[in-house]
Short mmCIF file of C-alpha atoms and ligand atoms in Angstrom, two decimals:
data_model
loop_
_atom_site.label_atom_id
_atom_site.label_comp_id
_atom_site.label_asym_id
_atom_site.label_seq_id
_atom_site.Cartn_x
_atom_site.Cartn_y
_atom_site.Cartn_z
CA MET A 459 -3.29 -18.96 20.70
CA ILE A 460 -4.30 -17.42 17.20
CA LEU A 461 -3.82 -18.69 13.89
CA SER A 462 -3.28 -16.53 11.17
CA ILE A 463 -3.80 -17.07 7.77
CA GLU A 464 -2.04 -14.88 4.72
CA SER A 465 -3.01 -14.94 1.18
CA SER A 466 -2.75 -11.67 0.06
CA CYS A 467 -0.76 -12.17 -3.78
CA ASP A 468 1.38 -15.34 -3.98
CA ASP A 469 2.75 -16.37 -1.05
CA SER A 470 0.43 -19.15 0.81
CA SER A 471 1.11 -18.92 4.48
CA ILE A 472 -0.11 -19.91 7.88
CA ALA A 473 1.03 -19.30 11.84
CA VAL A 474 0.27 -19.87 15.17
CA THR A 475 1.32 -16.80 17.61
CA GLU A 476 1.02 -17.31 21.36
CA ILE A 477 -0.86 -14.06 22.86
CA LYS A 478 0.95 -13.63 25.75
CA SER A 479 4.56 -13.70 25.55
CA LYS A 480 4.13 -12.79 21.26
CA LYS A 481 5.87 -16.00 20.19
CA LEU A 482 6.30 -17.01 17.36
CA ILE A 483 5.17 -21.02 18.00
CA PHE A 484 4.50 -22.15 13.70
CA HIS A 485 5.55 -20.40 10.49
CA LYS A 486 5.15 -22.16 7.55
CA LYS A 487 5.07 -20.26 3.95
CA ILE A 488 4.76 -21.58 0.56
CA SER A 489 5.99 -19.29 -2.09
CA GLN A 490 4.67 -19.95 -5.85
CA ASP A 491 7.25 -20.06 -8.07
CA GLU A 492 5.02 -20.76 -11.09
CA HIS A 493 4.65 -17.09 -11.73
CA SER A 494 8.20 -16.70 -12.53
CA GLN A 495 7.60 -18.00 -16.74
CA TYR A 496 4.73 -15.01 -17.02
CA GLY A 497 7.07 -12.09 -15.18
CA GLY A 498 4.35 -11.28 -12.60
CA VAL A 499 1.64 -13.08 -10.36
CA VAL A 500 -1.33 -14.20 -12.27
CA PRO A 501 -4.57 -13.78 -9.55
CA GLU A 502 -6.52 -16.54 -10.72
CA LEU A 503 -3.48 -18.92 -11.02
CA ALA A 504 -2.30 -17.68 -7.64
CA SER A 505 -5.83 -18.27 -6.25
CA ARG A 506 -5.62 -22.05 -7.71
CA LEU A 507 -2.66 -22.56 -6.04
CA HIS A 508 -3.48 -21.27 -2.52
CA ALA A 509 -6.49 -23.37 -2.48
CA VAL A 510 -4.02 -26.42 -3.09
CA THR A 511 -0.93 -25.25 -0.18
CA LEU A 512 -3.15 -23.72 2.36
CA PRO A 513 -4.99 -26.64 3.21
CA LYS A 514 -1.87 -28.37 3.10
CA ILE A 515 -0.14 -25.88 5.84
CA LEU A 516 -2.99 -26.45 7.88
CA GLN A 517 -3.25 -29.90 8.25
CA GLU A 518 0.55 -29.11 10.57
CA THR A 519 -1.40 -26.75 13.06
CA LYS A 520 -3.83 -29.24 14.49
CA GLU A 521 -2.03 -30.23 17.02
CA TYR A 522 -2.68 -26.14 18.54
CA PHE A 523 -6.10 -26.19 17.53
CA ASP A 524 -7.62 -26.86 21.39
CA LYS A 525 -5.55 -23.82 22.13
CA LEU A 526 -6.63 -21.40 19.84
CA LYS A 527 -8.57 -18.22 20.77
CA ALA A 528 -9.09 -16.60 17.62
CA ILE A 529 -7.98 -17.13 13.56
CA ALA A 530 -6.72 -13.93 12.25
CA VAL A 531 -6.33 -13.30 8.41
CA THR A 532 -5.55 -10.66 6.01
CA ASN A 533 -8.83 -9.30 4.47
CA GLU A 534 -7.02 -6.08 2.66
CA PRO A 535 -5.47 -4.89 0.44
CA GLY A 536 -4.40 -7.44 -2.00
CA LEU A 537 -5.51 -9.61 -5.01
CA SER A 538 -9.49 -10.14 -4.72
CA VAL A 539 -8.78 -13.16 -6.04
CA THR A 540 -6.27 -14.68 -3.59
CA LEU A 541 -7.32 -12.58 -0.48
CA LEU A 542 -10.61 -15.05 -0.78
CA GLU A 543 -9.39 -18.24 -0.51
CA GLY A 544 -7.24 -17.07 3.08
CA VAL A 545 -10.81 -15.30 4.08
CA MET A 546 -12.80 -18.32 3.06
CA MET A 547 -10.74 -20.60 5.36
CA ALA A 548 -10.51 -18.45 8.10
CA LYS A 549 -14.05 -18.34 8.83
CA ALA A 550 -14.65 -21.98 7.93
CA LEU A 551 -12.29 -22.44 10.43
CA SER A 552 -14.28 -19.61 12.96
CA LEU A 553 -17.25 -21.37 12.69
CA SER A 554 -16.12 -25.13 12.75
CA LEU A 555 -14.14 -24.14 15.74
CA ASP A 556 -16.49 -21.13 17.13
CA LEU A 557 -13.57 -18.87 17.48
CA PRO A 558 -13.84 -15.48 16.85
CA LEU A 559 -12.43 -13.57 13.87
CA ILE A 560 -9.87 -10.72 12.93
CA GLY A 561 -9.54 -9.39 10.14
CA VAL A 562 -5.90 -7.99 9.99
CA ASN A 563 -4.67 -4.84 7.20
CA HIS A 564 -1.54 -6.12 5.35
CA LEU A 565 0.28 -2.59 5.57
CA LYS A 566 -0.57 -2.93 9.26
CA GLY A 567 0.83 -6.87 9.06
CA HIS A 568 4.01 -5.29 7.50
CA ILE A 569 4.45 -3.02 10.12
CA TYR A 570 4.02 -5.47 12.70
CA SER A 571 6.86 -7.28 10.72
CA LEU A 572 9.16 -5.41 12.96
CA PHE A 573 7.68 -6.89 16.03
CA ILE A 574 7.85 -10.20 16.16
CA GLU A 575 8.29 -11.47 19.66
CA LYS A 576 9.33 -8.25 20.52
CA ASN A 577 7.38 -5.48 21.94
CA ASP A 578 5.96 -2.65 19.65
CA ILE A 579 7.71 0.91 19.38
CA PHE A 580 5.94 4.30 19.07
CA PRO A 581 6.34 6.96 17.85
CA LEU A 582 7.09 5.45 14.84
CA THR A 583 7.92 6.81 10.92
CA ILE A 584 7.78 3.63 8.48
CA LEU A 585 8.77 3.66 4.60
CA LEU A 586 6.86 1.20 3.38
CA VAL A 587 8.39 -0.71 0.09
CA SER A 588 6.62 -3.65 -1.51
CA GLY A 589 5.00 -4.70 -4.65
CA GLY A 590 2.01 -3.34 -4.45
CA HIS A 591 2.54 -0.35 -2.28
CA THR A 592 5.04 2.81 -1.83
CA GLN A 593 4.31 4.98 1.32
CA ILE A 594 5.50 6.70 3.84
CA ILE A 595 3.09 6.34 7.44
CA GLU A 596 3.72 8.20 11.31
CA ALA A 597 2.58 5.64 13.59
CA LYS A 598 1.52 7.50 16.78
CA ASN A 599 0.19 4.34 18.22
CA PHE A 600 -1.60 0.93 16.84
CA ASP A 601 -4.90 2.84 16.06
CA GLU A 602 -3.39 6.70 14.93
CA MET A 603 -1.12 5.97 11.36
CA ASN A 604 -1.15 8.87 9.02
CA LEU A 605 -0.36 8.24 5.79
CA LEU A 606 2.49 11.08 4.63
CA ALA A 607 3.25 9.91 1.05
CA SER A 608 2.17 7.19 -1.52
CA THR A 609 2.94 6.52 -5.28
CA LEU A 610 1.27 8.24 -7.93
CA ASP A 611 1.82 5.12 -10.68
CA ASP A 612 3.86 2.23 -9.85
CA SER A 613 5.41 1.28 -6.69
CA PHE A 614 9.44 0.75 -5.40
CA GLY A 615 9.41 -3.37 -5.70
CA GLU A 616 6.98 -3.28 -8.75
CA SER A 617 9.33 -1.76 -10.94
CA PHE A 618 12.44 -3.80 -10.14
CA ASP A 619 9.82 -6.90 -11.18
CA LYS A 620 9.19 -4.61 -14.78
CA VAL A 621 12.93 -3.82 -15.31
CA ALA A 622 13.66 -7.47 -14.15
CA LYS A 623 11.07 -8.33 -17.09
CA MET A 624 12.40 -6.23 -19.17
CA LEU A 625 15.75 -7.77 -19.46
CA ASN A 626 14.34 -11.39 -19.24
CA LEU A 627 15.75 -12.28 -16.25
CA GLY A 628 12.84 -13.90 -14.22
CA TYR A 629 10.01 -13.02 -11.12
CA PRO A 630 9.94 -11.87 -8.44
CA GLY A 631 12.69 -9.12 -9.80
CA GLY A 632 13.92 -7.46 -6.75
CA PRO A 633 16.29 -9.83 -5.71
CA ILE A 634 17.60 -10.63 -8.90
CA VAL A 635 18.41 -6.93 -10.08
CA GLU A 636 20.19 -6.43 -6.84
CA LYS A 637 22.22 -9.38 -7.21
CA LEU A 638 22.89 -8.32 -10.38
CA ALA A 639 23.70 -4.79 -9.52
CA LYS A 640 26.31 -5.81 -7.18
CA ASN A 641 28.77 -6.08 -10.51
CA GLY A 642 27.81 -3.10 -12.22
CA ASP A 643 28.61 0.63 -11.91
CA GLU A 644 26.07 2.48 -10.71
CA ASN A 645 27.21 5.67 -12.40
CA ALA A 646 27.65 3.79 -15.92
CA VAL A 647 24.11 4.76 -17.18
CA LYS A 648 22.13 8.41 -16.75
CA LEU A 649 18.54 7.99 -15.45
CA PRO A 650 16.57 10.66 -14.32
CA ILE A 651 15.20 10.54 -10.31
CA PRO A 652 11.75 11.12 -10.59
CA LEU A 653 10.25 14.29 -9.37
CA ILE A 654 13.26 15.86 -8.29
CA ASN A 655 12.12 19.78 -8.96
CA SER A 656 8.61 18.40 -7.39
CA LYS A 657 8.12 19.74 -3.71
CA GLU A 658 5.16 17.19 -3.15
CA LEU A 659 5.68 14.24 -1.12
CA ALA A 660 4.40 11.28 -3.17
CA PHE A 661 6.49 8.93 -5.11
CA SER A 662 6.62 7.72 -8.97
CA PHE A 663 8.59 5.04 -10.60
CA SER A 664 7.10 4.90 -14.13
CA GLY A 665 8.83 7.35 -15.53
CA LEU A 666 12.49 5.94 -14.55
CA LYS A 667 10.94 2.60 -15.91
CA ASN A 668 10.53 3.94 -18.78
CA ALA A 669 13.87 5.81 -19.37
CA THR A 670 15.51 2.55 -18.21
CA ARG A 671 13.19 0.64 -21.08
CA LEU A 672 14.89 3.08 -23.41
CA GLU A 673 18.31 2.22 -21.86
CA ILE A 674 17.69 -1.20 -22.36
CA GLU A 675 16.59 -0.75 -26.16
CA LYS A 676 19.82 1.38 -27.04
CA GLU A 677 22.30 -1.26 -27.35
CA ALA A 678 23.35 -5.02 -26.89
CA LEU A 679 22.95 -6.63 -24.04
CA THR A 680 25.97 -7.55 -22.64
CA LYS A 681 26.33 -9.07 -19.02
CA LYS A 682 28.33 -5.98 -18.09
CA ARG A 683 25.71 -4.14 -19.53
CA VAL A 684 22.59 -5.61 -17.90
CA ALA A 685 24.62 -5.28 -14.65
CA ASP A 686 25.50 -1.62 -15.37
CA ILE A 687 21.72 -1.15 -16.02
CA CYS A 688 20.53 -2.84 -12.63
CA ALA A 689 23.05 -1.04 -10.85
CA SER A 690 21.92 2.37 -11.95
CA PHE A 691 18.35 1.63 -11.80
CA GLN A 692 18.70 0.53 -8.42
CA SER A 693 20.76 3.68 -7.15
CA THR A 694 18.42 6.19 -9.34
CA ALA A 695 15.40 4.43 -7.80
CA THR A 696 16.49 4.53 -4.25
CA LYS A 697 17.57 7.83 -4.60
CA HIS A 698 14.08 8.75 -5.25
CA LEU A 699 13.15 7.94 -2.17
CA LEU A 700 16.03 9.41 -0.14
CA HIS A 701 15.27 12.95 -1.82
CA LYS A 702 11.42 12.28 -0.12
CA LEU A 703 12.55 11.20 2.99
CA LYS A 704 14.88 13.79 3.54
CA LYS A 705 12.19 16.40 3.38
CA VAL A 706 10.43 14.49 6.13
CA PHE A 707 13.36 14.34 8.27
CA ARG A 708 13.79 18.12 7.85
CA GLU A 709 9.91 18.86 8.38
CA ARG A 710 9.49 16.31 10.94
CA ASP A 711 11.08 15.40 14.54
CA VAL A 712 11.82 11.52 13.57
CA LYS A 713 12.89 9.53 17.04
CA ASN A 714 12.28 5.88 15.52
CA PHE A 715 12.07 5.42 11.75
CA ALA A 716 11.91 2.07 9.92
CA ILE A 717 11.66 0.15 6.71
CA VAL A 718 9.11 -2.60 6.17
CA GLY A 719 7.47 -4.54 2.87
CA GLY A 720 9.24 -7.18 0.71
CA ALA A 721 11.57 -4.41 -0.70
CA SER A 722 12.81 -3.68 2.30
CA ALA A 723 15.43 -7.33 2.15
CA ASN A 724 17.40 -5.05 -0.62
CA GLY A 725 20.93 -4.64 1.17
CA TYR A 726 21.55 -1.18 -0.92
CA LEU A 727 18.21 0.40 0.27
CA ARG A 728 19.34 -0.65 4.01
CA GLU A 729 22.76 0.52 3.94
CA LYS A 730 21.60 3.92 2.35
CA ILE A 731 18.49 4.38 4.66
CA GLU A 732 20.99 3.27 7.76
CA GLN A 733 23.37 6.72 6.85
CA LEU A 734 20.43 8.93 6.68
CA CYS A 735 19.24 7.38 9.97
CA ILE A 736 22.76 7.96 11.98
CA LYS A 737 22.65 11.34 10.06
CA ASN A 738 19.70 12.26 11.19
CA ARG A 739 20.31 10.86 14.98
CA ALA A 740 17.40 8.48 14.64
CA GLU A 741 17.12 4.90 15.41
CA LEU A 742 16.31 2.54 12.52
CA LEU A 743 13.84 -0.49 13.01
CA LEU A 744 14.34 -3.31 10.47
CA SER A 745 12.79 -6.29 10.23
CA GLU A 746 14.38 -10.13 9.93
CA ILE A 747 14.80 -10.83 6.36
CA GLU A 748 12.16 -13.87 6.29
CA PHE A 749 9.60 -11.34 7.63
CA CYS A 750 10.18 -8.78 4.72
CA SER A 751 8.05 -10.37 2.62
CA ASP A 752 4.32 -11.16 3.17
CA ASN A 753 4.09 -13.83 5.42
CA SER A 754 1.54 -14.99 8.84
CA ALA A 755 3.83 -14.33 11.51
CA MET A 756 2.91 -11.09 11.07
CA VAL A 757 -0.61 -11.06 10.53
CA GLY A 758 -0.41 -13.13 13.73
CA ARG A 759 1.41 -10.64 15.35
CA CYS A 760 -0.63 -7.37 14.68
CA ALA A 761 -3.86 -9.80 15.42
CA VAL A 762 -2.42 -9.99 18.96
CA GLU A 763 -3.08 -6.33 19.33
CA GLN A 764 -6.19 -6.43 17.83
CA TYR A 765 -6.92 -9.68 20.23
CA LYS A 766 -6.20 -7.26 23.21
CA LYS A 767 -8.39 -4.26 22.34
CA GLY A 768 -11.35 -6.48 21.21
CA ASP A 769 -11.22 -5.72 17.41
CA PHE A 770 -13.38 -8.78 15.79
CA THR A 771 -15.59 -8.77 12.88
CA ASP A 772 -18.61 -10.85 12.69
CA ILE A 773 -18.61 -13.77 9.70
CA GLU A 774 -20.56 -11.70 7.58
CA ASN A 775 -18.95 -8.46 7.81
CA LEU A 776 -15.19 -9.90 7.20
CA LYS A 777 -15.14 -8.70 3.52
CA VAL A 778 -11.98 -8.12 1.05
CA ASN A 779 -10.54 -5.15 -0.24
CA SER A 780 -8.50 -4.71 -3.16
CA LYS A 781 -7.71 -1.79 -2.31
CA PHE A 782 -5.77 0.25 0.87
CA LYS A 783 -8.24 2.92 2.19
CA GLU A 784 -7.03 3.51 5.79
CA PHE A 785 -4.87 1.93 8.62
O1 KG4 B 223 5.45 -7.00 0.65
P1 KG4 B 223 5.69 -8.30 -0.68
O2 KG4 B 223 6.21 -9.21 -0.40
O3 KG4 B 223 4.70 -8.48 -1.77
C1 KG4 B 223 3.65 -6.81 -1.14
O4 KG4 B 223 2.86 -6.62 -0.66
O5 KG4 B 223 3.28 -6.62 -2.58
O6 KG4 B 223 6.88 -7.55 -1.55
C2 KG4 B 223 7.16 -8.34 -3.00
C3 KG4 B 223 7.99 -7.06 -3.49
C4 KG4 B 223 8.06 -7.42 -5.10
O7 KG4 B 223 7.93 -6.74 -5.40
C5 KG4 B 223 9.66 -7.95 -4.99
O8 KG4 B 223 9.92 -7.69 -6.08
C6 KG4 B 223 10.26 -7.17 -3.68
O9 KG4 B 223 9.27 -6.83 -2.78
N1 KG4 B 223 11.40 -7.24 -3.37
C7 KG4 B 223 12.48 -6.70 -3.62
C8 KG4 B 223 13.64 -7.01 -2.95
N2 KG4 B 223 13.10 -8.65 -2.09
C9 KG4 B 223 11.99 -8.09 -2.30
N3 KG4 B 223 12.86 -5.26 -4.24
C10 KG4 B 223 14.23 -4.81 -4.00
N4 KG4 B 223 15.15 -5.63 -3.67
C11 KG4 B 223 14.99 -6.79 -3.03
N5 KG4 B 223 16.30 -7.61 -2.68
ZN1 ZN B 224 3.19 -7.51 1.47
#
């Protein structure tokens, strides 16, 4: 079995995965509500909370210790101070239990959230939408993953968080905005679709966020007005993703398509992407909702592939990286 740790942002999570069967034996995640009052994650606070919750969860995995073959941990990309908490725990476990270490790329982890207790499927074109990243990835197999597009500024999930913050709705903004949007009219507020006249395969959400702010400041925020803003923002942000994805479908042979990352739990986005896939005769792969946002089960599943390849990292060489470099 592999014990996997995830602490790249504000979720403390540990899982145990059986290597041969890929079965998820244990999985627990504690999300930090403490950031809600700040309208976003406070890294130092998140780090201190991981230092309390990770050891608590670890206690519950002791019965599996003698069956472990490796310790896996997310080491990039993410918030450096929170990644460090998981990496320190992984190193301590690796030393005390005399087990090899596997450093897992957080974004590859999200891709493997599709394959919890399942075999992986390739080739695969992926839209990754989270709080930190918005990317289109073309994956031939585990080792050959090519970045086709990324964001020039904010990410898709982050823009939901910022709109929620401007409307004083709390954090994380994604699920709140999605819920309120259900009672709104998506055509009520005119917002500009980002990069609509650009042929570039890239994303941008900061202009849309600013346009939404101007609308928020324009008139009184009645319940109806808030719902209309949420619906119009969600629809415009999704239209932006679809506009760029249509270009990918036009120019490439997409057989299998997937959406992953925290924001891939959005039902409106799922519905629109499903229509796009049907139109283009592509198979759509989705993660179960519980595995969309950051979790250690996806890290463990990804680590199974790395274990099979002997992709281990020495304790001195396992470093934390806040930025995305490559797959
Ligand atoms: O993958 P994730 O848990 O953390 C990062 O790697 O960033 O994604 C968290 C992000 C947050 O920005 C959150 O607001 C967004 O995913 N999110 C959503 C929804 N659920 C979570 N965004 C839009 N609609 C949702 N239903
Ligand atoms: Zn994530």
